[in-house]
Coordinates of C-alpha atoms in Angstrom, one line a residue:
M1 CA 13.3 -41.6 9.6
S2 CA 16.2 -41.2 7.1
P3 CA 16.5 -43.8 4.4
P4 CA 19.5 -46.2 4.6
P5 CA 22.4 -45.5 2.3
I6 CA 22.7 -47.2 -1.0
K7 CA 25.8 -49.5 -1.3
L8 CA 27.1 -49.6 -4.8
A9 CA 29.1 -52.6 -6.1
G10 CA 30.3 -53.6 -9.5
K11 CA 27.7 -55.4 -11.7
N12 CA 29.9 -58.5 -11.9
S13 CA 31.1 -58.3 -8.3
P14 CA 30.7 -61.5 -6.2
A15 CA 29.3 -59.4 -3.3
N16 CA 26.8 -57.6 -5.4
H17 CA 23.9 -60.1 -4.9
Q18 CA 24.6 -60.5 -1.2
T19 CA 24.7 -56.7 -0.7
L20 CA 21.4 -56.2 -2.6
T21 CA 19.7 -59.0 -0.7
T22 CA 20.8 -57.5 2.7
T23 CA 19.8 -54.0 1.7
A24 CA 16.4 -55.2 0.4
A25 CA 15.7 -57.0 3.6
Q26 CA 16.6 -53.9 5.7
D27 CA 14.4 -51.7 3.5
A28 CA 11.5 -54.1 3.7
H29 CA 11.9 -54.2 7.5
L30 CA 11.9 -50.4 7.8
L31 CA 8.9 -50.1 5.4
V32 CA 6.9 -52.7 7.4
R33 CA 7.6 -50.9 10.6
E34 CA 6.4 -47.6 9.0
T35 CA 3.3 -49.3 7.7
L36 CA 2.5 -50.8 11.1
R37 CA 2.8 -47.3 12.6
I38 CA 0.4 -45.9 10.1
S39 CA -2.0 -48.8 10.7
A40 CA -1.9 -48.1 14.5
T41 CA -2.7 -44.5 13.8
L42 CA -5.6 -45.5 11.6
A43 CA -6.9 -47.9 14.2
S44 CA -7.1 -45.2 16.8
A45 CA -8.8 -42.8 14.4
P46 CA -12.6 -42.6 13.7
L47 CA -14.0 -44.9 11.1
E48 CA -14.8 -42.1 8.6
S49 CA -11.2 -40.8 8.9
R50 CA -9.8 -44.2 8.1
S51 CA -11.9 -44.5 4.9
N52 CA -10.5 -41.1 3.7
L53 CA -6.9 -42.0 3.9
Q54 CA -5.2 -41.4 0.6
L55 CA -2.0 -43.0 -0.6
G56 CA -1.6 -41.1 -3.9
H57 CA -2.7 -43.7 -6.4
D58 CA -1.8 -46.7 -4.0
R59 CA -2.9 -48.0 -0.7
L60 CA -1.1 -49.8 2.1
D61 CA -2.4 -53.4 2.0
D62 CA -1.2 -56.8 3.0
D63 CA 0.6 -57.3 -0.4
F64 CA 2.6 -54.1 0.1
V65 CA 3.6 -55.0 3.6
G66 CA 5.3 -58.1 2.4
S67 CA 6.9 -56.4 -0.6
S68 CA 10.6 -55.4 -1.0
F69 CA 9.9 -51.7 -1.8
R70 CA 12.6 -49.3 -0.6
L71 CA 11.9 -45.9 1.0
I72 CA 13.7 -43.2 -1.1
C73 CA 12.7 -40.0 0.7
C74 CA 9.9 -38.2 2.6
E75 CA 8.2 -35.0 1.4
E76 CA 5.9 -32.5 3.1
I77 CA 3.8 -29.8 1.5
D78 CA 1.5 -27.5 3.6
G79 CA 1.3 -30.2 6.3
R80 CA 0.6 -33.1 3.9
R81 CA 3.2 -35.8 3.7
W82 CA 4.3 -38.3 1.1
N83 CA 6.7 -41.2 1.0
Y84 CA 8.5 -42.0 -2.2
V85 CA 9.4 -45.7 -2.7
A86 CA 10.8 -47.9 -5.4
E87 CA 11.3 -51.7 -5.8
P88 CA 15.0 -52.8 -6.2
D89 CA 15.9 -55.1 -9.0
S90 CA 18.2 -57.8 -7.7
V91 CA 19.5 -58.6 -11.2
T92 CA 20.5 -55.2 -12.5
G93 CA 21.4 -53.7 -9.1
T94 CA 19.1 -50.7 -9.8
F95 CA 15.3 -50.3 -9.5
K96 CA 12.6 -52.0 -11.5
K97 CA 11.1 -49.9 -14.2
G98 CA 7.8 -48.3 -13.3
S99 CA 8.1 -49.2 -9.6
F100 CA 8.7 -45.7 -8.4
R101 CA 5.6 -44.3 -6.7
A102 CA 4.4 -41.7 -4.1
L103 CA 2.4 -42.8 -1.1
G104 CA 0.4 -40.2 0.6
L105 CA 0.3 -40.3 4.4
H106 CA -2.5 -37.8 4.9
S107 CA -6.2 -37.9 5.3
R108 CA -8.5 -36.3 2.7
Q109 CA -9.3 -32.7 3.6
P110 CA -12.9 -31.9 4.6
P111 CA -14.9 -30.0 1.9
L112 CA -14.9 -26.8 3.9
D113 CA -11.1 -26.8 4.2
V114 CA -10.8 -27.5 0.5
F115 CA -13.1 -24.6 -0.3
K116 CA -11.2 -22.4 2.1
S117 CA -7.9 -23.2 0.5
F118 CA -9.4 -22.5 -3.0
V119 CA -10.6 -19.1 -1.9
T120 CA -7.4 -18.2 -0.1
S121 CA -5.4 -18.9 -3.3
Y122 CA -7.3 -16.1 -4.9
V123 CA -7.4 -13.4 -2.2
V124 CA -4.2 -13.6 -0.3
P125 CA -0.5 -13.7 -1.5
E126 CA 1.5 -16.8 -1.3
G127 CA 3.2 -17.3 2.1
F128 CA 0.6 -15.1 3.8
P129 CA 0.9 -13.7 6.5
D130 CA 4.7 -13.8 6.4
S131 CA 4.9 -12.4 2.8
V132 CA 3.2 -9.0 3.7
I133 CA 3.4 -6.5 6.6
P134 CA 0.7 -6.6 9.3
S135 CA -1.1 -3.5 8.0
Y136 CA -2.0 -5.4 4.8
V137 CA -5.1 -7.0 6.4
P138 CA -6.8 -3.8 7.6
Y139 CA -6.0 -2.1 4.3
M140 CA -7.6 -4.9 2.2
T141 CA -10.6 -5.1 4.6
W142 CA -11.4 -1.4 4.0
R143 CA -10.5 -1.6 0.3
A144 CA -13.0 -4.5 -0.1
L145 CA -15.7 -2.4 1.7
K146 CA -15.0 0.6 -0.5
H147 CA -15.3 -1.5 -3.6
F148 CA -18.5 -3.0 -2.3
F149 CA -20.1 0.4 -1.8
G150 CA -18.7 1.6 -5.2
G151 CA -20.2 -1.4 -7.0
A152 CA -23.5 -0.8 -5.4
M153 CA -23.5 2.8 -6.4
G154 CA -22.6 1.9 -10.0
V155 CA -25.9 0.2 -10.5
F156 CA -28.0 3.3 -9.5
T157 CA -25.8 5.7 -11.5
T158 CA -25.9 3.6 -14.6
Q159 CA -29.7 3.2 -14.3
T160 CA -30.1 6.9 -13.9
L161 CA -27.9 7.8 -16.9
L162 CA -29.8 5.4 -19.2
S163 CA -33.1 6.8 -18.0
S164 CA -31.9 10.4 -18.5
V165 CA -30.4 9.9 -21.9
G166 CA -33.7 8.6 -23.2
I167 CA -33.0 4.8 -23.5
A168 CA -35.4 3.7 -20.8
R169 CA -38.3 5.9 -22.0
N170 CA -37.5 6.0 -25.7
T171 CA -37.7 9.8 -25.8
A172 CA -34.6 10.3 -27.9
A173 CA -33.5 9.2 -31.3
P174 CA -30.8 6.5 -31.3
G175 CA -28.3 8.7 -33.1
A176 CA -28.6 11.6 -30.6
V177 CA -28.3 9.1 -27.8
A178 CA -25.1 7.6 -29.2
I179 CA -23.6 11.1 -29.8
N180 CA -24.3 12.2 -26.2
W181 CA -22.8 9.0 -24.8
I182 CA -19.7 9.4 -27.0
L183 CA -19.2 13.0 -26.0
K184 CA -19.6 12.1 -22.3
D185 CA -16.8 9.5 -22.6
G186 CA -14.6 11.8 -24.6
A187 CA -14.8 14.5 -22.0
G188 CA -13.8 12.0 -19.3
R189 CA -10.7 11.0 -21.3
V190 CA -9.7 14.7 -21.7
G191 CA -9.9 15.2 -17.9
K192 CA -7.8 12.1 -17.4
M193 CA -5.0 13.4 -19.6
L194 CA -5.0 16.9 -18.0
F195 CA -4.8 15.5 -14.4
A196 CA -1.8 13.3 -15.4
R197 CA 0.4 16.5 -15.1
Q198 CA 0.5 16.0 -11.3
G199 CA 3.5 13.8 -12.0
K200 CA 5.7 13.0 -9.0
K201 CA 2.9 13.9 -6.5
F202 CA 1.5 10.4 -7.2
D203 CA 4.6 9.1 -5.5
Y204 CA 5.1 11.2 -2.4
D205 CA 1.5 12.5 -1.7
L206 CA -0.2 9.4 -2.8
K207 CA -2.4 9.1 0.3
Q208 CA -3.8 12.6 -0.2
L209 CA -4.3 12.0 -3.9
R210 CA -5.9 8.7 -3.4
F211 CA -8.4 10.1 -0.9
A212 CA -9.1 13.1 -3.1
G213 CA -9.7 10.8 -6.0
D214 CA -12.2 8.8 -4.1
L215 CA -14.0 12.1 -3.1
L216 CA -14.1 13.0 -6.8
M217 CA -15.5 9.6 -7.6
E218 CA -18.4 10.2 -5.3
L219 CA -18.9 13.7 -6.6
G220 CA -19.1 12.3 -10.1
A221 CA -21.7 9.7 -8.9
G222 CA -23.7 12.5 -7.4
V223 CA -23.7 14.6 -10.6
E224 CA -24.7 11.5 -12.6
L225 CA -27.7 11.0 -10.2
A226 CA -28.6 14.7 -10.7
T227 CA -29.3 14.0 -14.3
A228 CA -32.5 12.3 -13.2
A229 CA -33.8 15.6 -12.0
V230 CA -32.8 17.6 -15.1
P231 CA -32.6 15.2 -18.0
H232 CA -32.5 18.1 -20.5
L233 CA -29.0 18.9 -19.0
F234 CA -27.8 15.4 -19.5
L235 CA -24.8 16.2 -21.7
P236 CA -23.1 18.9 -19.6
L237 CA -23.8 17.0 -16.3
A238 CA -22.7 13.7 -17.7
C239 CA -19.5 15.2 -19.1
A240 CA -18.7 16.9 -15.8
A241 CA -19.3 13.6 -13.9
N242 CA -17.2 11.6 -16.3
V243 CA -14.3 14.0 -16.0
A244 CA -14.4 13.7 -12.2
K245 CA -14.6 9.9 -12.3
N246 CA -11.8 9.6 -14.9
V247 CA -9.6 11.8 -12.7
A248 CA -10.4 9.5 -9.8
A249 CA -9.4 6.6 -12.0
V250 CA -6.0 8.2 -12.7
T251 CA -5.3 8.7 -9.0
S252 CA -6.3 5.1 -8.2
T253 CA -4.2 3.6 -11.0
S254 CA -1.1 5.8 -10.3
T255 CA -1.0 5.3 -6.6
R256 CA -1.7 1.5 -6.7
T257 CA 1.9 0.3 -7.2
P258 CA 3.5 2.4 -4.5
I259 CA 0.9 1.2 -2.0
Y260 CA 1.2 -2.4 -2.9
K261 CA 5.0 -2.1 -2.8
A262 CA 4.8 -0.9 0.8
F263 CA 3.0 -4.0 1.8
A264 CA 5.2 -6.5 0.0
R265 CA 8.0 -8.3 1.7
G266 CA 10.6 -9.4 -0.8
E267 CA 10.0 -9.7 -4.6
N268 CA 6.3 -10.4 -4.5
I269 CA 4.8 -7.1 -5.6
G270 CA 3.1 -8.8 -8.6
D271 CA 1.5 -11.4 -6.4
V272 CA 0.3 -8.7 -3.8
T273 CA -1.1 -6.6 -6.6
A274 CA -2.9 -9.4 -8.3
K275 CA -4.5 -10.6 -5.1
G276 CA -5.5 -7.1 -4.1
E277 CA -7.2 -6.4 -7.4
C278 CA -9.0 -9.8 -7.1
V279 CA -10.4 -8.8 -3.7
G280 CA -11.6 -5.5 -5.1
N281 CA -13.3 -7.2 -8.0
I282 CA -15.0 -9.8 -5.8
A283 CA -16.3 -7.0 -3.5
D284 CA -17.4 -5.0 -6.5
L285 CA -19.4 -7.9 -7.8
L286 CA -21.0 -8.5 -4.4
G287 CA -22.0 -4.8 -4.2
T288 CA -23.4 -4.9 -7.7
G289 CA -25.5 -8.0 -6.9
M290 CA -26.9 -6.5 -3.7
S291 CA -27.7 -3.2 -5.5
I292 CA -29.6 -5.0 -8.2
L293 CA -31.8 -6.7 -5.6
I294 CA -32.4 -3.4 -3.8
S295 CA -33.2 -1.5 -7.0
K296 CA -36.2 -3.8 -7.7
S297 CA -38.0 -2.2 -4.8
N298 CA -37.5 1.4 -6.3
P299 CA -35.8 2.9 -3.2
S300 CA -35.3 6.7 -2.8
L301 CA -32.2 7.7 -4.8
V302 CA -31.3 10.5 -2.4
T303 CA -31.4 8.2 0.6
T304 CA -29.6 5.4 -1.2
F305 CA -26.9 7.8 -2.4
A306 CA -26.4 9.3 1.0
L307 CA -26.0 5.9 2.7
L308 CA -23.7 4.4 0.0
S309 CA -21.6 7.6 -0.2
C310 CA -21.1 7.7 3.6
G311 CA -19.9 4.0 3.5
Y312 CA -17.7 4.7 0.5
V313 CA -16.0 7.8 1.9
L314 CA -15.5 6.3 5.4
S315 CA -14.0 3.1 3.9
S316 CA -11.7 5.2 1.6
Y317 CA -10.5 7.3 4.6
K318 CA -9.8 4.2 6.7
E319 CA -8.1 2.5 3.7
V320 CA -5.5 5.3 3.2
K321 CA -5.0 5.7 6.9
S322 CA -4.1 2.0 7.2
V323 CA -1.3 2.3 4.6
V324 CA 2.1 2.4 6.3
L325 CA 4.8 4.1 4.1
H326 CA 8.5 4.3 5.0
T327 CA 9.2 7.6 3.2
L328 CA 8.9 11.0 4.6
N329 CA 6.9 13.3 2.4
R330 CA 6.1 16.9 3.4
A331 CA 3.2 16.0 5.7
R332 CA 5.0 13.2 7.5
F333 CA 8.3 15.1 7.6
S334 CA 6.6 18.1 9.2
M335 CA 4.9 15.9 11.7
A336 CA 8.1 14.0 12.5
V337 CA 10.2 17.2 13.0
D338 CA 7.4 18.9 15.1
A339 CA 7.2 15.8 17.4
F340 CA 11.1 15.7 17.6
L341 CA 11.3 19.4 18.7
K342 CA 8.5 18.9 21.3
T343 CA 9.4 15.5 22.8
G344 CA 12.9 14.7 21.6
R345 CA 11.8 11.5 19.8
V346 CA 10.8 10.7 16.3
P347 CA 7.5 8.9 15.9
S348 CA 7.4 5.3 14.7
L349 CA 6.2 4.3 11.3
Q350 CA 2.8 3.4 12.6
E351 CA 2.5 6.6 14.6
G352 CA 3.7 8.8 11.7
N353 CA 1.3 7.3 9.2
M354 CA -1.6 7.4 11.5
N355 CA -1.1 11.0 12.4
E356 CA -0.6 12.1 8.8
N357 CA -3.2 14.6 7.5
V358 CA -4.8 13.1 4.4
F359 CA -7.0 16.2 3.9
S360 CA -4.1 18.4 2.8
F361 CA -4.7 18.2 -0.9
P362 CA -1.4 18.9 -2.7
W363 CA -2.8 20.9 -5.6
V364 CA -4.6 23.5 -3.4
K365 CA -1.8 25.6 -2.1
D366 CA 1.5 25.4 -0.3
G367 CA 1.6 24.8 3.4
P368 CA 3.3 27.0 6.1
V369 CA 6.7 25.9 4.7
V370 CA 7.8 26.4 1.1
L371 CA 10.9 24.5 -0.1
G372 CA 12.7 25.9 -3.1
P373 CA 10.6 29.0 -3.8
R374 CA 11.2 32.0 -6.1
F375 CA 13.3 34.8 -4.5
K376 CA 10.5 37.3 -5.1
D377 CA 8.0 35.1 -3.1
A378 CA 10.4 34.8 -0.1
F379 CA 11.7 38.4 0.2
Q380 CA 9.8 41.6 -0.3
E381 CA 12.7 43.9 0.8
P382 CA 16.3 43.3 -0.5
S383 CA 17.6 44.6 2.9
V384 CA 16.1 41.6 4.7
Y385 CA 18.0 39.2 2.4
L386 CA 21.3 41.1 2.8
A387 CA 20.9 41.0 6.6
L388 CA 20.2 37.2 6.7
E389 CA 22.6 36.0 4.0
P390 CA 25.7 36.1 6.2
F391 CA 24.1 33.6 8.7
F392 CA 24.0 31.0 5.8
E393 CA 27.3 31.7 4.2
K394 CA 28.5 28.2 5.0
E395 CA 25.2 26.6 4.1
R396 CA 23.7 25.8 0.6
Y397 CA 20.4 27.3 1.5
V398 CA 18.8 30.4 3.0
V399 CA 15.8 30.3 5.4
T400 CA 13.5 33.2 6.1
Y401 CA 10.0 34.2 7.2
N402 CA 7.7 36.3 5.1
P403 CA 5.3 38.1 7.5
S404 CA 2.9 39.2 4.7
K405 CA 2.2 35.6 3.9
G406 CA 2.7 34.0 7.2
K407 CA 5.0 31.3 5.8
V408 CA 8.6 30.1 6.2
Y409 CA 10.7 29.9 3.0
A410 CA 13.7 27.8 2.4
L411 CA 15.6 29.0 -0.7
L412 CA 18.2 26.6 -2.2
K413 CA 21.5 27.5 -3.7
D414 CA 22.7 26.2 -7.0
K415 CA 25.1 23.6 -5.4
A416 CA 22.6 22.2 -3.0
K417 CA 22.7 18.5 -2.8
S418 CA 20.3 15.9 -1.3
D419 CA 21.4 16.3 2.3
D420 CA 21.4 20.1 1.9
I421 CA 17.8 20.1 0.8
L422 CA 16.8 17.9 3.7
K423 CA 18.7 20.1 6.1
A424 CA 17.0 23.2 4.6
A425 CA 13.6 21.6 5.1
F426 CA 14.5 20.7 8.7
H427 CA 15.8 24.2 9.3
A428 CA 12.5 25.7 7.9
Q429 CA 10.5 23.5 10.3
V430 CA 12.7 24.6 13.3
L431 CA 12.2 28.3 12.4
L432 CA 8.4 27.7 12.0
H433 CA 8.4 26.2 15.5
F434 CA 10.1 29.3 16.9
M435 CA 7.7 31.6 15.1
R436 CA 4.7 29.7 16.4
L437 CA 6.0 29.8 19.9
S438 CA 6.3 33.6 19.6
Y439 CA 2.9 33.9 18.0
D440 CA 1.3 31.8 20.9
S441 CA 2.9 34.1 23.4
Q442 CA 1.1 37.1 22.0
P443 CA -2.1 38.4 23.5
L444 CA -5.2 37.0 21.8
S445 CA -6.2 40.5 20.7
Q446 CA -3.0 40.8 18.6
Q447 CA -3.2 37.3 17.0
Q448 CA -4.2 37.2 13.3
I449 CA -4.8 34.4 10.9
K450 CA -4.2 34.8 7.2
D451 CA -4.7 32.0 4.6
G452 CA -5.2 29.6 7.4
Y453 CA -1.8 30.3 9.0
S454 CA -0.7 32.5 11.9
N455 CA 0.2 36.0 10.6
F456 CA 3.0 37.0 13.0
V457 CA 4.9 40.2 12.1
P458 CA 8.2 40.3 13.9
T459 CA 10.6 43.2 13.7
A460 CA 13.8 42.9 11.6
K461 CA 15.8 42.6 14.8
D462 CA 13.5 39.9 16.2
L463 CA 13.6 37.9 13.0
E464 CA 17.4 37.9 13.1
A465 CA 17.3 36.7 16.6
Y466 CA 15.0 33.8 15.6
I467 CA 17.3 33.0 12.7
V468 CA 20.4 32.8 14.9
E469 CA 18.6 30.7 17.5
S470 CA 17.3 28.3 14.8
C471 CA 20.8 28.0 13.3
K472 CA 22.2 26.9 16.7
M473 CA 19.3 24.4 17.1
V474 CA 19.9 22.9 13.6
S475 CA 23.6 22.6 14.0
H476 CA 23.1 20.6 17.2
S477 CA 20.0 18.5 16.5
Y478 CA 19.9 17.8 12.7
G479 CA 22.3 14.8 13.0
I480 CA 20.4 13.5 16.0
F481 CA 17.1 13.8 14.1
K482 CA 18.4 11.8 11.1
S483 CA 19.8 9.0 13.3
K484 CA 16.6 8.7 15.3
A485 CA 14.5 8.7 12.1
A486 CA 16.7 5.9 10.7
E487 CA 16.2 3.9 13.9
Q488 CA 12.5 4.1 13.4
G489 CA 12.7 2.8 9.8
W490 CA 12.1 6.1 8.0
M491 CA 13.6 6.7 4.6
M492 CA 14.6 10.3 3.9
S493 CA 14.9 11.6 0.4
E494 CA 14.7 15.1 -1.0
A495 CA 12.6 13.8 -3.9
H496 CA 9.7 13.0 -1.5
L497 CA 9.7 16.6 -0.2
N498 CA 9.1 17.9 -3.7
P499 CA 11.4 21.0 -3.6
G500 CA 10.9 23.8 -6.1
R501 CA 13.2 24.2 -9.0
A502 CA 14.4 27.7 -8.2
R503 CA 18.1 28.0 -7.2
L504 CA 20.1 31.0 -6.0
I505 CA 23.2 31.6 -8.1
K506 CA 26.1 33.7 -7.0

């Protein structure tokens, strides 16, 4: 119901009092009708619901029904409605001072709903679920479970460390205990600084680094528990454990923002981050409380560690697998190109992220494709480069296969730009596809594996044929691949492929 318009007249106008009187009568009529509607609703409601009706600081009673209050506007917040009214002043032509008030038209919420709203305000972003993408819920579920197991593990590791260092049994001097504890913490800080050199890998290989960090966290917890068996080795073991746990802390902190950014819709990254950290802290406290209760019964450390570690690692794996990123890093790019070459379609965001291998730790070694390598790593014989270089005269890269290492190398020229680097990476994946098809066609007796990859040794003539065939494939399908990737919502950038810094200069 929209309020009637206000008719303004001059203060000394003869029609002023008549207009105000008519308007006040209309307003009173409308307000009485609204009051009767509410009264009818209350009459049909249960008795306990009627007693809970709130009207802000006022109530609808007989005196108000007969009053001349005018309805100004209606308001609704989260399903709760208010009417704003004021009493006109027939003398001044405005409203009486202090007559403006809000009348609530809602019933008091049950205590359970109030508690639910209170908890929700701390654990989910405002506007949920529209303010985040659908994968936010499974991610936060597994994250909460991971922090629950981590909090539970922390009680046992701290108890073990205190016992080993001599606090619990009073077997060491306070000064020695303090020095050992300080050295332990100092070693952890040094490890944290050294691991920070991973740099951009925290942006494009964040799933792999996050999962590896959680594995290091559990490794550190296991080493801390080992101090109970050999307390005389407390200092070296505690230092090693603290280094591992601080490295894990670096990965968790550095990958936090990109992950939360992927979940946020709009400019609400801060809200998503705050609520996510709150969920983690609540789960950590619950796990700590449960572990304190369990520790009173002196359970087996080995059994407890095994159960809690399995829960922690499984939750961590499910947590990173539920993250849906829009960027194509090396792992997702390789999977997308391979699927495109086999089926002619690019996987969706959900498919690509679910099929991504999170066990390929970025600091171990290069995969079967090396982007931007040194010339000496890609070519062992200058004649091979001279034979292949004419095929890439119009390109700003050179792609080759090194049979001694079983890898495809994409060398970049000095004028290579963003699209050239992406095209080089695509070309390298195409050549790797052809090399694998040739390798699979060989008899099993001739197939060899080196460094985890197929060691196929083609002749110089065969390699040239593969290069020519791959060039034709790339010239025809690279543009199609880019358009289909964009249709699926993928964002392609050479920075996420982490190319090497070497460039060919001519």
